């Protein structure tokens, strides 16, 4: 978040994640110390109004953070290192930062796109990579429900070209029969001069 963010909005968004089980990691990354302090005060004010106050407080105390960064670039770099399930860009120009975001399950752009919109209404699913797995995994998508089959076809020439390499890989893993399945075919082919 930057100075254009409304502290009450940011605090509400942090609490919306903190209220799940009491074990959620929630963080504000901002170059604005004033915003960080205002959000901290707002968190205390809003916590007292929640039905799930105990769980939200536990999340904040155990796994909550307000981190003051040098600038927004450092904030995005830290977000990439965390690889969050949800990442809100509560900044004046979220599109300018978007190309720097490499690891997040879902990204919410601007001050009027709280994560709750994604949970209940926007359309993308709510099955996202958690616990930093956004570094290597994507959200659930239609592709996960489409059965795919790989097709592999080598000609004799292709197999001759790479067969020895395949056999080395197989033997490095200790799979002689795998190697032999290639070698038996190579032995049946005319030798290259």
PDB file of C-alpha atoms in Angstrom:
ATOM      1  CA  UNK A   1       0.000   0.000   0.000  1.00  0.00           C
ATOM      2  CA  UNK A   2       1.091   3.581  -0.535  1.00  0.00           C
ATOM      3  CA  UNK A   3      -0.049   6.947   0.880  1.00  0.00           C
ATOM      4  CA  UNK A   4      -3.131   6.889  -1.341  1.00  0.00           C
ATOM      5  CA  UNK A   5      -4.539   3.957   0.674  1.00  0.00           C
ATOM      6  CA  UNK A   6      -7.271   4.466   3.253  1.00  0.00           C
ATOM      7  CA  UNK A   7      -6.092   3.031   6.584  1.00  0.00           C
ATOM      8  CA  UNK A   8      -9.571   1.732   7.443  1.00  0.00           C
ATOM      9  CA  UNK A   9      -9.747  -0.152   4.124  1.00  0.00           C
ATOM     10  CA  UNK A  10      -6.309  -1.723   4.602  1.00  0.00           C
ATOM     11  CA  UNK A  11      -7.072  -2.749   8.188  1.00  0.00           C
ATOM     12  CA  UNK A  12     -10.418  -4.253   7.150  1.00  0.00           C
ATOM     13  CA  UNK A  13      -8.695  -6.262   4.424  1.00  0.00           C
ATOM     14  CA  UNK A  14      -6.027  -7.555   6.805  1.00  0.00           C
ATOM     15  CA  UNK A  15      -8.712  -8.565   9.295  1.00  0.00           C
ATOM     16  CA  UNK A  16     -10.749 -10.303   6.592  1.00  0.00           C
ATOM     17  CA  UNK A  17      -7.835 -12.709   6.203  1.00  0.00           C
ATOM     18  CA  UNK A  18      -6.865 -12.896   9.867  1.00  0.00           C
ATOM     19  CA  UNK A  19     -10.311 -14.103  10.989  1.00  0.00           C
ATOM     20  CA  UNK A  20     -10.176 -17.568   9.373  1.00  0.00           C
ATOM     21  CA  UNK A  21      -8.536 -19.916  11.899  1.00  0.00           C
ATOM     22  CA  UNK A  22      -6.172 -17.831  13.991  1.00  0.00           C
ATOM     23  CA  UNK A  23      -3.146 -19.098  12.069  1.00  0.00           C
ATOM     24  CA  UNK A  24      -3.135 -16.837   9.001  1.00  0.00           C
ATOM     25  CA  UNK A  25      -0.116 -14.823   7.950  1.00  0.00           C
ATOM     26  CA  UNK A  26      -1.227 -11.292   7.113  1.00  0.00           C
ATOM     27  CA  UNK A  27       1.082  -8.405   6.303  1.00  0.00           C
ATOM     28  CA  UNK A  28       1.054  -4.821   5.181  1.00  0.00           C
ATOM     29  CA  UNK A  29       4.080  -3.867   3.094  1.00  0.00           C
ATOM     30  CA  UNK A  30       4.358  -0.115   2.683  1.00  0.00           C
ATOM     31  CA  UNK A  31       6.985   2.603   2.357  1.00  0.00           C
ATOM     32  CA  UNK A  32       4.736   4.894   4.413  1.00  0.00           C
ATOM     33  CA  UNK A  33       5.395   4.830   8.161  1.00  0.00           C
ATOM     34  CA  UNK A  34       2.388   7.125   8.655  1.00  0.00           C
ATOM     35  CA  UNK A  35       0.132   4.643   6.867  1.00  0.00           C
ATOM     36  CA  UNK A  36       1.560   1.754   8.874  1.00  0.00           C
ATOM     37  CA  UNK A  37       0.851   3.543  12.152  1.00  0.00           C
ATOM     38  CA  UNK A  38      -2.656   4.524  11.049  1.00  0.00           C
ATOM     39  CA  UNK A  39      -3.417   0.945   9.984  1.00  0.00           C
ATOM     40  CA  UNK A  40      -2.164  -0.367  13.352  1.00  0.00           C
ATOM     41  CA  UNK A  41      -4.563   1.969  15.193  1.00  0.00           C
ATOM     42  CA  UNK A  42      -7.376   1.009  12.835  1.00  0.00           C
ATOM     43  CA  UNK A  43      -6.734  -2.712  13.397  1.00  0.00           C
ATOM     44  CA  UNK A  44      -7.227  -2.250  17.141  1.00  0.00           C
ATOM     45  CA  UNK A  45     -10.385  -0.218  16.589  1.00  0.00           C
ATOM     46  CA  UNK A  46     -11.920  -2.682  14.105  1.00  0.00           C
ATOM     47  CA  UNK A  47     -10.901  -5.816  16.029  1.00  0.00           C
ATOM     48  CA  UNK A  48     -13.283  -4.945  18.848  1.00  0.00           C
ATOM     49  CA  UNK A  49     -16.228  -5.054  16.443  1.00  0.00           C
ATOM     50  CA  UNK A  50     -15.637  -8.569  15.067  1.00  0.00           C
ATOM     51  CA  UNK A  51     -17.502 -11.736  15.986  1.00  0.00           C
ATOM     52  CA  UNK A  52     -14.308 -13.715  15.325  1.00  0.00           C
ATOM     53  CA  UNK A  53     -12.169 -11.236  17.248  1.00  0.00           C
ATOM     54  CA  UNK A  54     -10.211 -13.919  19.126  1.00  0.00           C
ATOM     55  CA  UNK A  55      -9.138 -15.715  15.954  1.00  0.00           C
ATOM     56  CA  UNK A  56      -8.265 -12.505  14.141  1.00  0.00           C
ATOM     57  CA  UNK A  57      -6.271 -11.250  17.127  1.00  0.00           C
ATOM     58  CA  UNK A  58      -4.408 -14.573  17.356  1.00  0.00           C
ATOM     59  CA  UNK A  59      -3.468 -14.391  13.663  1.00  0.00           C
ATOM     60  CA  UNK A  60      -2.248 -10.828  14.028  1.00  0.00           C
ATOM     61  CA  UNK A  61      -0.270 -11.539  17.186  1.00  0.00           C
ATOM     62  CA  UNK A  62       1.303 -14.752  15.904  1.00  0.00           C
ATOM     63  CA  UNK A  63       1.689 -14.092  12.178  1.00  0.00           C
ATOM     64  CA  UNK A  64       0.805 -10.448  11.511  1.00  0.00           C
ATOM     65  CA  UNK A  65       3.247  -7.800  10.325  1.00  0.00           C
ATOM     66  CA  UNK A  66       3.412  -4.212   9.227  1.00  0.00           C
ATOM     67  CA  UNK A  67       6.666  -3.861   7.332  1.00  0.00           C
ATOM     68  CA  UNK A  68       7.998  -0.451   6.356  1.00  0.00           C
ATOM     69  CA  UNK A  69       9.933  -0.773   3.096  1.00  0.00           C
ATOM     70  CA  UNK A  70      12.292   1.645   1.349  1.00  0.00           C
ATOM     71  CA  UNK A  71       9.875   1.994  -1.565  1.00  0.00           C
ATOM     72  CA  UNK A  72       7.108   0.182  -3.423  1.00  0.00           C
ATOM     73  CA  UNK A  73       9.620  -1.813  -5.471  1.00  0.00           C
ATOM     74  CA  UNK A  74      11.013  -3.324  -2.286  1.00  0.00           C
ATOM     75  CA  UNK A  75       7.446  -4.012  -1.097  1.00  0.00           C
ATOM     76  CA  UNK A  76       6.721  -5.957  -4.292  1.00  0.00           C
ATOM     77  CA  UNK A  77      10.036  -7.828  -4.031  1.00  0.00           C
ATOM     78  CA  UNK A  78       9.101  -8.907  -0.484  1.00  0.00           C
ATOM     79  CA  UNK A  79       5.623  -9.903  -1.659  1.00  0.00           C
ATOM     80  CA  UNK A  80       7.222 -12.076  -4.343  1.00  0.00           C
ATOM     81  CA  UNK A  81       9.412 -13.722  -1.699  1.00  0.00           C
ATOM     82  CA  UNK A  82       6.334 -14.432   0.438  1.00  0.00           C
ATOM     83  CA  UNK A  83       4.339 -15.657  -2.611  1.00  0.00           C
ATOM     84  CA  UNK A  84       0.970 -14.926  -0.995  1.00  0.00           C
ATOM     85  CA  UNK A  85      -2.316 -16.593  -1.768  1.00  0.00           C
ATOM     86  CA  UNK A  86      -3.857 -13.105  -2.069  1.00  0.00           C
ATOM     87  CA  UNK A  87      -1.998  -9.879  -2.886  1.00  0.00           C
ATOM     88  CA  UNK A  88      -3.729  -6.517  -2.818  1.00  0.00           C
ATOM     89  CA  UNK A  89      -2.047  -3.619  -4.587  1.00  0.00           C
ATOM     90  CA  UNK A  90      -3.633  -0.775  -2.606  1.00  0.00           C
ATOM     91  CA  UNK A  91      -1.688   1.908  -4.438  1.00  0.00           C
ATOM     92  CA  UNK A  92      -2.477   4.889  -6.641  1.00  0.00           C
ATOM     93  CA  UNK A  93      -1.344   3.115  -9.826  1.00  0.00           C
ATOM     94  CA  UNK A  94      -1.552  -0.669  -9.337  1.00  0.00           C
ATOM     95  CA  UNK A  95      -1.048  -1.444 -13.021  1.00  0.00           C
ATOM     96  CA  UNK A  96       2.438   0.105 -12.833  1.00  0.00           C
ATOM     97  CA  UNK A  97       3.452  -2.472 -10.201  1.00  0.00           C
ATOM     98  CA  UNK A  98       1.665  -5.444 -11.715  1.00  0.00           C
ATOM     99  CA  UNK A  99       4.459  -6.441 -14.112  1.00  0.00           C
ATOM    100  CA  UNK A 100       6.788  -6.826 -11.106  1.00  0.00           C
ATOM    101  CA  UNK A 101       4.455  -9.323  -9.410  1.00  0.00           C
ATOM    102  CA  UNK A 102       5.638 -12.852 -10.174  1.00  0.00           C
ATOM    103  CA  UNK A 103       4.376 -14.958  -7.271  1.00  0.00           C
ATOM    104  CA  UNK A 104       0.809 -14.543  -6.039  1.00  0.00           C
ATOM    105  CA  UNK A 105      -2.274 -16.711  -6.268  1.00  0.00           C
ATOM    106  CA  UNK A 106      -4.563 -13.767  -7.027  1.00  0.00           C
ATOM    107  CA  UNK A 107      -3.808 -10.056  -7.338  1.00  0.00           C
ATOM    108  CA  UNK A 108      -6.387  -7.409  -6.448  1.00  0.00           C
ATOM    109  CA  UNK A 109      -5.859  -4.045  -8.123  1.00  0.00           C
ATOM    110  CA  UNK A 110      -6.667  -0.728  -6.476  1.00  0.00           C
ATOM    111  CA  UNK A 111      -8.541   0.544  -3.473  1.00  0.00           C
ATOM    112  CA  UNK A 112     -11.944  -0.879  -4.373  1.00  0.00           C
ATOM    113  CA  UNK A 113     -10.919  -4.468  -5.094  1.00  0.00           C
ATOM    114  CA  UNK A 114     -10.797  -6.113  -1.666  1.00  0.00           C
ATOM    115  CA  UNK A 115      -9.948  -9.797  -1.524  1.00  0.00           C
ATOM    116  CA  UNK A 116     -13.535 -10.494  -0.447  1.00  0.00           C
ATOM    117  CA  UNK A 117     -14.667  -9.623  -3.988  1.00  0.00           C
ATOM    118  CA  UNK A 118     -12.536 -12.483  -5.284  1.00  0.00           C
ATOM    119  CA  UNK A 119     -13.837 -14.893  -2.655  1.00  0.00           C
ATOM    120  CA  UNK A 120     -17.495 -14.351  -3.337  1.00  0.00           C
ATOM    121  CA  UNK A 121     -18.278 -12.575  -6.568  1.00  0.00           C
ATOM    122  CA  UNK A 122     -15.640 -11.611  -9.164  1.00  0.00           C
ATOM    123  CA  UNK A 123     -15.574 -14.926 -10.996  1.00  0.00           C
ATOM    124  CA  UNK A 124     -12.099 -16.386 -10.553  1.00  0.00           C
ATOM    125  CA  UNK A 125     -12.172 -19.332  -8.261  1.00  0.00           C
ATOM    126  CA  UNK A 126     -11.293 -19.362  -4.598  1.00  0.00           C
ATOM    127  CA  UNK A 127      -8.900 -22.315  -4.851  1.00  0.00           C
ATOM    128  CA  UNK A 128      -5.498 -20.646  -4.736  1.00  0.00           C
ATOM    129  CA  UNK A 129      -1.954 -21.766  -3.924  1.00  0.00           C
ATOM    130  CA  UNK A 130      -1.259 -21.292  -0.203  1.00  0.00           C
ATOM    131  CA  UNK A 131       1.800 -21.212   2.066  1.00  0.00           C
ATOM    132  CA  UNK A 132       4.135 -19.728  -0.544  1.00  0.00           C
ATOM    133  CA  UNK A 133       3.308 -22.311  -3.196  1.00  0.00           C
ATOM    134  CA  UNK A 134       2.430 -19.484  -5.590  1.00  0.00           C
ATOM    135  CA  UNK A 135       6.160 -19.601  -6.418  1.00  0.00           C
ATOM    136  CA  UNK A 136       5.472 -22.726  -8.486  1.00  0.00           C
ATOM    137  CA  UNK A 137       1.709 -23.349  -8.578  1.00  0.00           C
ATOM    138  CA  UNK A 138      -1.258 -21.615 -10.163  1.00  0.00           C
ATOM    139  CA  UNK A 139      -4.838 -21.144  -9.052  1.00  0.00           C
ATOM    140  CA  UNK A 140      -7.278 -23.895  -9.903  1.00  0.00           C
ATOM    141  CA  UNK A 141      -8.524 -23.351 -13.449  1.00  0.00           C
ATOM    142  CA  UNK A 142     -10.573 -24.992 -16.144  1.00  0.00           C
ATOM    143  CA  UNK A 143      -7.348 -26.708 -17.272  1.00  0.00           C
ATOM    144  CA  UNK A 144      -7.445 -28.770 -14.083  1.00  0.00           C
ATOM    145  CA  UNK A 145     -10.693 -30.342 -15.288  1.00  0.00           C
ATOM    146  CA  UNK A 146      -9.564 -31.046 -18.826  1.00  0.00           C
ATOM    147  CA  UNK A 147      -8.009 -34.457 -19.377  1.00  0.00           C
ATOM    148  CA  UNK A 148      -4.892 -34.217 -21.471  1.00  0.00           C
ATOM    149  CA  UNK A 149      -2.705 -36.891 -23.005  1.00  0.00           C
ATOM    150  CA  UNK A 150       0.886 -36.508 -24.130  1.00  0.00           C
ATOM    151  CA  UNK A 151       1.722 -37.930 -27.543  1.00  0.00           C
ATOM    152  CA  UNK A 152       5.314 -38.950 -28.252  1.00  0.00           C
ATOM    153  CA  UNK A 153       6.531 -40.238 -31.622  1.00  0.00           C
ATOM    154  CA  UNK A 154      10.183 -40.824 -32.477  1.00  0.00           C
ATOM    155  CA  UNK A 155      11.394 -41.977 -35.837  1.00  0.00           C
ATOM    156  CA  UNK A 156      14.288 -44.438 -36.064  1.00  0.00           C
ATOM    157  CA  UNK A 157      16.535 -41.489 -36.950  1.00  0.00           C
ATOM    158  CA  UNK A 158      15.414 -39.500 -33.902  1.00  0.00           C
ATOM    159  CA  UNK A 159      15.993 -42.461 -31.588  1.00  0.00           C
ATOM    160  CA  UNK A 160      19.453 -43.060 -33.082  1.00  0.00           C
ATOM    161  CA  UNK A 161      20.288 -39.395 -32.538  1.00  0.00           C
ATOM    162  CA  UNK A 162      19.493 -39.332 -28.793  1.00  0.00           C
ATOM    163  CA  UNK A 163      19.274 -42.986 -27.765  1.00  0.00           C
ATOM    164  CA  UNK A 164      22.650 -43.146 -26.043  1.00  0.00           C
ATOM    165  CA  UNK A 165      21.773 -40.080 -23.942  1.00  0.00           C
ATOM    166  CA  UNK A 166      18.471 -41.665 -22.941  1.00  0.00           C
ATOM    167  CA  UNK A 167      20.286 -44.832 -21.892  1.00  0.00           C
ATOM    168  CA  UNK A 168      22.762 -42.830 -19.780  1.00  0.00           C
ATOM    169  CA  UNK A 169      19.910 -41.120 -17.952  1.00  0.00           C
ATOM    170  CA  UNK A 170      18.177 -44.452 -17.336  1.00  0.00           C
ATOM    171  CA  UNK A 171      21.359 -46.081 -16.026  1.00  0.00           C
ATOM    172  CA  UNK A 172      22.165 -43.086 -13.792  1.00  0.00           C
ATOM    173  CA  UNK A 173      18.833 -43.767 -12.096  1.00  0.00           C
ATOM    174  CA  UNK A 174      19.608 -47.480 -11.899  1.00  0.00           C
ATOM    175  CA  UNK A 175      17.012 -48.576 -14.457  1.00  0.00           C
ATOM    176  CA  UNK A 176      18.738 -51.070 -16.728  1.00  0.00           C
ATOM    177  CA  UNK A 177      15.489 -52.337 -18.256  1.00  0.00           C
ATOM    178  CA  UNK A 178      14.596 -48.787 -19.290  1.00  0.00           C
ATOM    179  CA  UNK A 179      17.966 -48.463 -20.997  1.00  0.00           C
ATOM    180  CA  UNK A 180      17.604 -51.883 -22.595  1.00  0.00           C
ATOM    181  CA  UNK A 181      14.214 -50.927 -24.095  1.00  0.00           C
ATOM    182  CA  UNK A 182      16.040 -48.253 -26.092  1.00  0.00           C
ATOM    183  CA  UNK A 183      19.206 -50.284 -26.776  1.00  0.00           C
ATOM    184  CA  UNK A 184      17.285 -53.218 -28.223  1.00  0.00           C
ATOM    185  CA  UNK A 185      15.820 -50.871 -30.793  1.00  0.00           C
ATOM    186  CA  UNK A 186      19.145 -49.203 -31.519  1.00  0.00           C
ATOM    187  CA  UNK A 187      20.716 -52.666 -32.045  1.00  0.00           C
ATOM    188  CA  UNK A 188      18.018 -53.482 -34.594  1.00  0.00           C
ATOM    189  CA  UNK A 189      18.753 -50.382 -36.666  1.00  0.00           C
ATOM    190  CA  UNK A 190      21.451 -50.227 -39.341  1.00  0.00           C
ATOM    191  CA  UNK A 191      24.646 -48.700 -37.942  1.00  0.00           C
ATOM    192  CA  UNK A 192      25.468 -45.126 -38.909  1.00  0.00           C
ATOM    193  CA  UNK A 193      28.727 -44.903 -40.839  1.00  0.00           C
TER     194      UNK A 193
END
